[in-house]
Short mmCIF file of C-alpha atoms and ligand atoms in Angstrom, two decimals:
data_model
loop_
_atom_site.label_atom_id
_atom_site.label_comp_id
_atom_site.label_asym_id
_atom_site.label_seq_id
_atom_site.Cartn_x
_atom_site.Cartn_y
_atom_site.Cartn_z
CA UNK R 901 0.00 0.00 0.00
CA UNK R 902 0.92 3.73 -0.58
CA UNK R 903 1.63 6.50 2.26
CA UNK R 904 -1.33 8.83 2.28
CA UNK R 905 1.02 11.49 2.54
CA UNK R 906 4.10 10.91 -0.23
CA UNK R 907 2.32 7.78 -2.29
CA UNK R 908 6.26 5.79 -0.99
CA UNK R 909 5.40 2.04 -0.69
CA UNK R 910 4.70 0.91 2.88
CA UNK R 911 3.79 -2.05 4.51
CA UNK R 912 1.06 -1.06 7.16
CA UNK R 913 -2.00 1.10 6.44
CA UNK R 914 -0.35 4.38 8.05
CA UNK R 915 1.81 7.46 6.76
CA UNK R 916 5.42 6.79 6.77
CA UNK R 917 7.83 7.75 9.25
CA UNK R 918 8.75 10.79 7.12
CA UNK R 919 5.22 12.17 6.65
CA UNK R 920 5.06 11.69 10.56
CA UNK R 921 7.98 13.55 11.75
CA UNK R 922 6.73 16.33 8.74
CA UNK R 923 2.96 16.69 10.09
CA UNK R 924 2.41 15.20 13.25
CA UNK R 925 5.53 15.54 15.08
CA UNK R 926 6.30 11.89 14.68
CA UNK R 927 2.98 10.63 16.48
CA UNK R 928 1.46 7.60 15.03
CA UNK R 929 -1.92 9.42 13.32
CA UNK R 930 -4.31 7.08 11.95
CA UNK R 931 -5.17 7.85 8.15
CA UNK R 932 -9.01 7.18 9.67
CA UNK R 933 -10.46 10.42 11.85
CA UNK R 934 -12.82 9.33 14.64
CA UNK R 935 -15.89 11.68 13.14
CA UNK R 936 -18.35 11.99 10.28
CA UNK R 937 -17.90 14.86 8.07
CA UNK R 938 -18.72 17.96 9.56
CA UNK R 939 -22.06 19.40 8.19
CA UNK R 940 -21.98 22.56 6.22
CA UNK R 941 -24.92 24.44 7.15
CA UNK R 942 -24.13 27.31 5.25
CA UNK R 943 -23.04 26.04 1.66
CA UNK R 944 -25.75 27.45 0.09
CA UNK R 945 -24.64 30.66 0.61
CA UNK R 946 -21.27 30.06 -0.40
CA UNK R 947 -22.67 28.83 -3.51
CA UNK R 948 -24.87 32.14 -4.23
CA UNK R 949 -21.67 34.54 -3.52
CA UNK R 950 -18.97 33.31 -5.48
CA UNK R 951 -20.23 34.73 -8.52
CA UNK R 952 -16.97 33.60 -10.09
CA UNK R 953 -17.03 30.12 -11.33
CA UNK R 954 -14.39 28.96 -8.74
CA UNK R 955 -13.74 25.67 -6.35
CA UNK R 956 -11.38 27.73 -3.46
CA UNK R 957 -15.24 29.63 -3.00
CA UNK R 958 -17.40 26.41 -2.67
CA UNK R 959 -14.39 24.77 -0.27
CA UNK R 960 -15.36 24.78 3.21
CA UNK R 961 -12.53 24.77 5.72
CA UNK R 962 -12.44 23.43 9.48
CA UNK R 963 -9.95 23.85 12.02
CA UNK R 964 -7.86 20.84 13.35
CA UNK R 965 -5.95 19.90 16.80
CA UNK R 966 -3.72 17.36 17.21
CA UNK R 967 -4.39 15.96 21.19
CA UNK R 968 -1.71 12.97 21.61
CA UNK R 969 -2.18 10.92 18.68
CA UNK R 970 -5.44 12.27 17.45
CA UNK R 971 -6.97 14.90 15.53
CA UNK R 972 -9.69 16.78 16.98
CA UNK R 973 -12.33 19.36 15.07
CA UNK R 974 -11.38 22.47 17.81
CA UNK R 975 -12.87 26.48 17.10
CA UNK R 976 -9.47 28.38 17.83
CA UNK R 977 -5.88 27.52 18.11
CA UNK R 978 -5.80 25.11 14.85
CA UNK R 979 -3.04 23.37 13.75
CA UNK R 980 -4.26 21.81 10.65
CA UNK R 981 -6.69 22.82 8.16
CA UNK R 982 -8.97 20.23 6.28
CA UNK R 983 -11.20 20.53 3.41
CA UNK R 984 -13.89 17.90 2.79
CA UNK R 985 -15.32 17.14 -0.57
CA UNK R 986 -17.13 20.34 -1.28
CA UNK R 987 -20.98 19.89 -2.36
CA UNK R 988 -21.16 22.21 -5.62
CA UNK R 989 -23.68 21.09 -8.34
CA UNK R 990 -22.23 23.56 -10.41
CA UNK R 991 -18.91 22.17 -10.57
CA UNK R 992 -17.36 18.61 -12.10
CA UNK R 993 -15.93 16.37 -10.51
CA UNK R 994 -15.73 17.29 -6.81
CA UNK R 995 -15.06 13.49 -5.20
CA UNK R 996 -12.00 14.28 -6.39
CA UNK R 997 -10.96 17.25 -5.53
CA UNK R 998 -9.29 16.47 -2.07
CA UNK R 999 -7.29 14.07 -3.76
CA UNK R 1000 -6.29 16.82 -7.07
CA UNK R 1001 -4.70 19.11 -4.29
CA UNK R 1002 -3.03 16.81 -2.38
CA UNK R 1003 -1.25 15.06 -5.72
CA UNK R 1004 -0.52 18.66 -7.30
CA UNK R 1005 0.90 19.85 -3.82
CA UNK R 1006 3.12 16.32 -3.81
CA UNK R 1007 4.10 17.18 -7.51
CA UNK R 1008 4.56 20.38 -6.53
CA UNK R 1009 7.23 19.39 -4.02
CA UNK R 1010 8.65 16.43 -4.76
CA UNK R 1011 9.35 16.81 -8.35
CA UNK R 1012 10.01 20.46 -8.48
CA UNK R 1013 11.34 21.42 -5.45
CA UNK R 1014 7.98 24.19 -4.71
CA UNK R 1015 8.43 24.78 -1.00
CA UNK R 1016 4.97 23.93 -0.28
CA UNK R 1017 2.36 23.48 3.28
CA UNK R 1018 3.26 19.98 4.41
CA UNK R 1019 -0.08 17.75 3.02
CA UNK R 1020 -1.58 14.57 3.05
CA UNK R 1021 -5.14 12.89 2.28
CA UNK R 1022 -7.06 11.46 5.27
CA UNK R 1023 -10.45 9.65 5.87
CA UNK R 1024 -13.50 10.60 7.89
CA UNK R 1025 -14.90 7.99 10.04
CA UNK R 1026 -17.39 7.62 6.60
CA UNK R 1027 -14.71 6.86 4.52
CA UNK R 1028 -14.99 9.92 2.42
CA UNK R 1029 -11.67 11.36 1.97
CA UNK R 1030 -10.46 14.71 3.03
CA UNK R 1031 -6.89 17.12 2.14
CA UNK R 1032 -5.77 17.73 5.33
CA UNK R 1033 -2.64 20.66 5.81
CA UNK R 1034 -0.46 22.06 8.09
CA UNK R 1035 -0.39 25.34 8.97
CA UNK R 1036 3.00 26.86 8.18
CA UNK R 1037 2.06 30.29 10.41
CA UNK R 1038 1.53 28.50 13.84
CA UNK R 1039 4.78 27.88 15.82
CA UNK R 1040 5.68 24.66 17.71
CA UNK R 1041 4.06 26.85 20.92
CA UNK R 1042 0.70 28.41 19.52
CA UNK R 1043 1.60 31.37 18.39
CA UNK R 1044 2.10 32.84 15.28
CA UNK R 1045 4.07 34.35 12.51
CA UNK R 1046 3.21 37.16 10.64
CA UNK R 1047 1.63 36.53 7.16
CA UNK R 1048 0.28 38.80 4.65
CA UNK R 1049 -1.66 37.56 1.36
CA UNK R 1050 -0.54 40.11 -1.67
CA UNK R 1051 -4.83 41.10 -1.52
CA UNK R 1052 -4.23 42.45 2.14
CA UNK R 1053 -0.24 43.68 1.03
CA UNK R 1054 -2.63 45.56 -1.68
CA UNK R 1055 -5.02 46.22 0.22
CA UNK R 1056 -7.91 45.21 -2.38
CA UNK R 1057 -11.13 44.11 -0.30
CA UNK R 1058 -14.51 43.34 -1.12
CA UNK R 1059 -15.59 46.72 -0.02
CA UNK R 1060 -12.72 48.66 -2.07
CA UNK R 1061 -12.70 46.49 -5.28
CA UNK R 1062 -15.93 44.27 -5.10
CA UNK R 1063 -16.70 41.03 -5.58
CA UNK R 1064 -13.96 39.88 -7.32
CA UNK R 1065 -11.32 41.57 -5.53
CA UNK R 1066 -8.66 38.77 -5.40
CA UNK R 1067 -9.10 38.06 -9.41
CA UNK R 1068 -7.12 42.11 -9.68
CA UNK R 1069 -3.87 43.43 -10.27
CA UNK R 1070 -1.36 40.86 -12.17
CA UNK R 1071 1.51 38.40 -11.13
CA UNK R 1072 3.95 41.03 -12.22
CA UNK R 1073 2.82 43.85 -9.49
CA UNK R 1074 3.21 40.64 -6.92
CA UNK R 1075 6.59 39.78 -8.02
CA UNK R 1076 7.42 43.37 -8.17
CA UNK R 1077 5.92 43.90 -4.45
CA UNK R 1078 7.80 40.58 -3.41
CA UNK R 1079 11.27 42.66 -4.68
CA UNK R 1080 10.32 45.84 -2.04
CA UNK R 1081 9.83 43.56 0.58
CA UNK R 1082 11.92 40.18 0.32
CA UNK R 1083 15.99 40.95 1.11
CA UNK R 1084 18.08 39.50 -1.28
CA UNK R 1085 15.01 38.64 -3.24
CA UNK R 1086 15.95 36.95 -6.35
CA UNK R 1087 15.88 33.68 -5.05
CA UNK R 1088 12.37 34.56 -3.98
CA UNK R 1089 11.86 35.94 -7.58
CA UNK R 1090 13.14 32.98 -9.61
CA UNK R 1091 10.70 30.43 -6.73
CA UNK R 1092 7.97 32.26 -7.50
CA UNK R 1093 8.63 32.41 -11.31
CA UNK R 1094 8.28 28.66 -11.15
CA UNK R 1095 4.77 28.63 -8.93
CA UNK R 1096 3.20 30.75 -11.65
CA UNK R 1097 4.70 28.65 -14.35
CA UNK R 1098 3.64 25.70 -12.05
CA UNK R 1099 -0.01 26.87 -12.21
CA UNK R 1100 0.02 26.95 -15.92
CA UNK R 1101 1.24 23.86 -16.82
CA UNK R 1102 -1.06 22.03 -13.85
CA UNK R 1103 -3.88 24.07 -14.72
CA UNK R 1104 -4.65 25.65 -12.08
CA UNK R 1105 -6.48 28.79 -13.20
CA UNK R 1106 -7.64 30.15 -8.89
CA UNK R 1107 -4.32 31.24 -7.69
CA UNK R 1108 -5.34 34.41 -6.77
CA UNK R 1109 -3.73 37.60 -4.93
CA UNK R 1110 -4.57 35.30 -2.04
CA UNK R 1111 -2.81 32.69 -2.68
CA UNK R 1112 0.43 33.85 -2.72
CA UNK R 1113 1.30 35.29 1.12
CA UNK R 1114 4.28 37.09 2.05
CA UNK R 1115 4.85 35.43 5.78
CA UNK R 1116 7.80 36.81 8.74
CA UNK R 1117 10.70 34.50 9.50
CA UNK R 1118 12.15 33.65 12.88
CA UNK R 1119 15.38 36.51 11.97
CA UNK R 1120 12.46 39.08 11.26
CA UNK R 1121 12.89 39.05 7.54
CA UNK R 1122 10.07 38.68 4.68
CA UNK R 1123 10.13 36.10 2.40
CA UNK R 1124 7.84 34.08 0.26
CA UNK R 1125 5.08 32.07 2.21
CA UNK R 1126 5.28 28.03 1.13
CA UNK R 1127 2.67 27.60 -1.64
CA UNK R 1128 -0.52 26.14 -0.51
CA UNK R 1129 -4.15 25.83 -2.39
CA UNK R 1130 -2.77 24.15 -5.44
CA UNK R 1131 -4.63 22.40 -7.43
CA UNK R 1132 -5.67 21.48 -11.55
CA UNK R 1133 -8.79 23.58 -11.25
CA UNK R 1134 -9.45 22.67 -14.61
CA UNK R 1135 -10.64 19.50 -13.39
CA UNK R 1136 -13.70 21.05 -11.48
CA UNK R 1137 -14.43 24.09 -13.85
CA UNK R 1138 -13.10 23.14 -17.57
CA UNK R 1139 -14.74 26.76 -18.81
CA UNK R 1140 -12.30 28.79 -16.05
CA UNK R 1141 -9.34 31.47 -17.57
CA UNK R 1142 -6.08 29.49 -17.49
CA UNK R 1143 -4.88 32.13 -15.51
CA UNK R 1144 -6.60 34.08 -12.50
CA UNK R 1145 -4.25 37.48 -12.89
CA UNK R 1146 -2.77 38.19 -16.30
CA UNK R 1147 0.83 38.15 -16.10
CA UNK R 1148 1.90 40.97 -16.97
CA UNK R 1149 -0.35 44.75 -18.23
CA UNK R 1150 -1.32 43.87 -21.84
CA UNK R 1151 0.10 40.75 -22.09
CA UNK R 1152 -2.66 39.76 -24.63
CA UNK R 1153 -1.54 42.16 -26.82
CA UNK R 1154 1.24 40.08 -28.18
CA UNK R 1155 1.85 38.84 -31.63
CA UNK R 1156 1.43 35.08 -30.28
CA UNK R 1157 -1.54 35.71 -27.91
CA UNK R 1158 -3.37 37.76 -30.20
CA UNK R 1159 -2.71 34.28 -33.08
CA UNK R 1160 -3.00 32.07 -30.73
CA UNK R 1161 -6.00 33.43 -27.75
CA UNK R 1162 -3.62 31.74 -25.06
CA UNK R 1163 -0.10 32.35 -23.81
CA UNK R 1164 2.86 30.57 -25.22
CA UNK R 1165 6.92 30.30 -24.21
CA UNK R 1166 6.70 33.90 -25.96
CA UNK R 1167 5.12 35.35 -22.74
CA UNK R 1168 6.57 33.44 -20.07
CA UNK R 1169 9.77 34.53 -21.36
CA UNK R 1170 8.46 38.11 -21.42
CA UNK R 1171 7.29 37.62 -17.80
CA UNK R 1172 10.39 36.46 -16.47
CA UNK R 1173 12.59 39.32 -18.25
CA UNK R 1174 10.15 41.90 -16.44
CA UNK R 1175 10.59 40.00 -13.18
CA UNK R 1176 14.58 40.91 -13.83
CA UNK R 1177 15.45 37.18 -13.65
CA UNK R 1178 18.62 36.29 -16.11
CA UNK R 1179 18.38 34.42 -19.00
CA UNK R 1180 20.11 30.81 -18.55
CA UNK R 1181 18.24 31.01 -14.95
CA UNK R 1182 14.64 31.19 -16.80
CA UNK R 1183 15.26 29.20 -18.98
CA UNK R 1184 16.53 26.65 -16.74
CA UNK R 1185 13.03 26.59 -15.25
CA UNK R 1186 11.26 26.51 -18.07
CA UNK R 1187 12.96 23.38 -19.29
CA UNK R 1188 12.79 21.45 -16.07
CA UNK R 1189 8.90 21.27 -16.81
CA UNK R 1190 9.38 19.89 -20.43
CA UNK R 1191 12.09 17.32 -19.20
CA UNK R 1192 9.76 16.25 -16.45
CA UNK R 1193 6.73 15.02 -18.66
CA UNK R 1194 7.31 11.39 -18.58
CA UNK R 1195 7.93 11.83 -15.08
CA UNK R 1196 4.94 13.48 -13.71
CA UNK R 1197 2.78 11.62 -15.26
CA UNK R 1198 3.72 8.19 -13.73
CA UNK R 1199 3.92 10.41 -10.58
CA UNK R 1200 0.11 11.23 -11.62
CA UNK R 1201 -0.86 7.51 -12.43
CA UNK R 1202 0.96 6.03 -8.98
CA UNK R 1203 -1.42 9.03 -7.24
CA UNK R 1204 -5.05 8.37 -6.35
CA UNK R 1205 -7.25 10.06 -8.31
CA UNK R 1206 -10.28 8.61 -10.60
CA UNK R 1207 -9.42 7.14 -13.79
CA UNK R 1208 -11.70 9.98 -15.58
CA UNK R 1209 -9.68 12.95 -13.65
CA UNK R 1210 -6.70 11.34 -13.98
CA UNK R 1211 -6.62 11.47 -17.30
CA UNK R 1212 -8.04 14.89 -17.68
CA UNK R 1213 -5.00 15.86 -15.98
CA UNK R 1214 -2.29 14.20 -18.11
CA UNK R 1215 -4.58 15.71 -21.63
CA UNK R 1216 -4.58 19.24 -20.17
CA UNK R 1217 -0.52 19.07 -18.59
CA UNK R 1218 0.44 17.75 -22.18
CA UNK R 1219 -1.50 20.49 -23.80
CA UNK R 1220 -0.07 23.19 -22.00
CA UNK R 1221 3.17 21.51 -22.07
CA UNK R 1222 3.20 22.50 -25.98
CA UNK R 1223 2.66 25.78 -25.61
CA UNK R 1224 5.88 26.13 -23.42
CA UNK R 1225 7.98 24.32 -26.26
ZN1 ZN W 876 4.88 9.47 3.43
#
């Protein structure tokens, strides 16, 4: 059997001794929580407000505790978050969504070396399955570090820019905000040249001004949040935008956008110029996607997603893969 946290073969039913020391502080967990899925009393509403077609506004969120070796559903002072299957008529596909973030956050990580929120899939006492996450802003002793999302760092809200607040500004005014911020921040630069690059070619069309964070370190210094909330949104809503910002202010005014109606190498390459990163450095990235195909997708086939999503996933990461050739 596979480790619900890193898919590495393992005798017993549990996660490995890795994914133990990285999310539970080395206590046995059992893959099996001792409740029912909590009952969202107030999905409807969720439903009618996110006028945008997106999953990260029909996911509902509860707070966990670890108490010796188990997890426990607590108000404040959470440890863990953990997302259920969401109920959304609207959208495709949802019994797999836990499982779609958890496999593009292991991707994420173990193939491309995305610092990412420490993740694994878990069960409810039902046997539905759940994503369940660390939190990467709560200390060893409860408190916590600072973190700012770049909607806050912009301070877009509702009330100031609507409904749609977090779909504003572009991933060029983050990485530009992440250079007045972050010391010595090309490293930060060049990681988050990858995420966005990461989003394209996994599809995931949601990562929003809130999904990127700027967070405090323990020497008092900003730098780049681990990423967290991705996913192949594709898989839930195949009509979305393939991006949620535009990269860069009239991006879609180039010759191969305005041919094509989607970006290409072309504007990746324009993107990571503007971000000020050097050439044999971006391209570098760029190429560790294409080299990975074969790769990632018998990372995507060992995962455990349906067959249909599965290979929904593998169609839309060769598709994009094209563009970038
Ligand atoms: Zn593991």
């Amino acid at each position: 059997m596979k480790c619900l946290g890193c898919y590495k073969k393992i005798e017993k039913n549990e996660y490995c001794l890795s994914c133990r020391k990285k999310l539970f502080d080395g206590k046995r967990v059992s893959t099996v929580l001792e409740f029912d899925k909590p009952k969202p009393e107030n999905i409807s509403m969720y439903n009618e407000h996110s006028k945008r077609m997106s999953i990260s506004g029909v996911q509902l969120k509860y707070s966990l505790k670890l108490v010796g070796k188990k997890l426990e559903l607590c108000e404040k002072n959470g440890q863990y978050i953990i997302k259920p299957i969401p109920k959304a008529d609207h959208l495709e596909k949802m019994d797999d969504a836990p499982e779609n973030e958890h496999l593009t956050m292991q991707i994420a990580s173990q193939i491309f070396n995305i610092k990412t929120a420490d993740n694994a899939l878990i069960y409810f006492k039902d046997g539905t399955p759940a994503y369940i996450t660390k939190r990467f802003d709560v200390k060893g002793d409860g408190t916590k570090y600072i973190q700012e999302d770049f909607a806050q760092i912009t301070n877009r809200t509702k009330d100031t820019h609507g409904e749609s607040y977090k779909y504003e500004g572009s991933y060029l005014e983050i990485g530009e905000l992440i250079k007045k911020h972050v010391p010595a921040s090309m490293i930060a630069i060049e990681n988050f040249f990858k995420i966005v690059l990461f989003n394209y070619v996994f599809s995931n069309g949601d990562a929003h001004l809130k999904n990127f964070s700027l967070i405090r370190n323990e020497y008092g210094e900003m730098e780049l949040s681990p990423s967290y909330d991705l996913m192949s949104t594709i898989i839930h809503t195949p009509g979305e935008q393939d991006t949620a910002l535009d990269l860069y202010y009239k991006d879609h005014e180039s010759g191969y956008y305005t041919t094509h109606g989607h970006y290409g190498r072309t504007e990746f390459i324009e993107f990571a110029k503007r971000l000020g990163i050097i050439e044999t450095r971006y391209l570098r990235i760029v190429d560790e996607f294409i080299k990975n195909e074969v790769n990632v997708i018998s990372f995507i086939q060992n995962a455990l997603m349906s067959c249909e999503a599965m290979q929904l996933l593998v169609k839309n990461l060769q598709l994009r893969l094209i563009r970038l050739r």
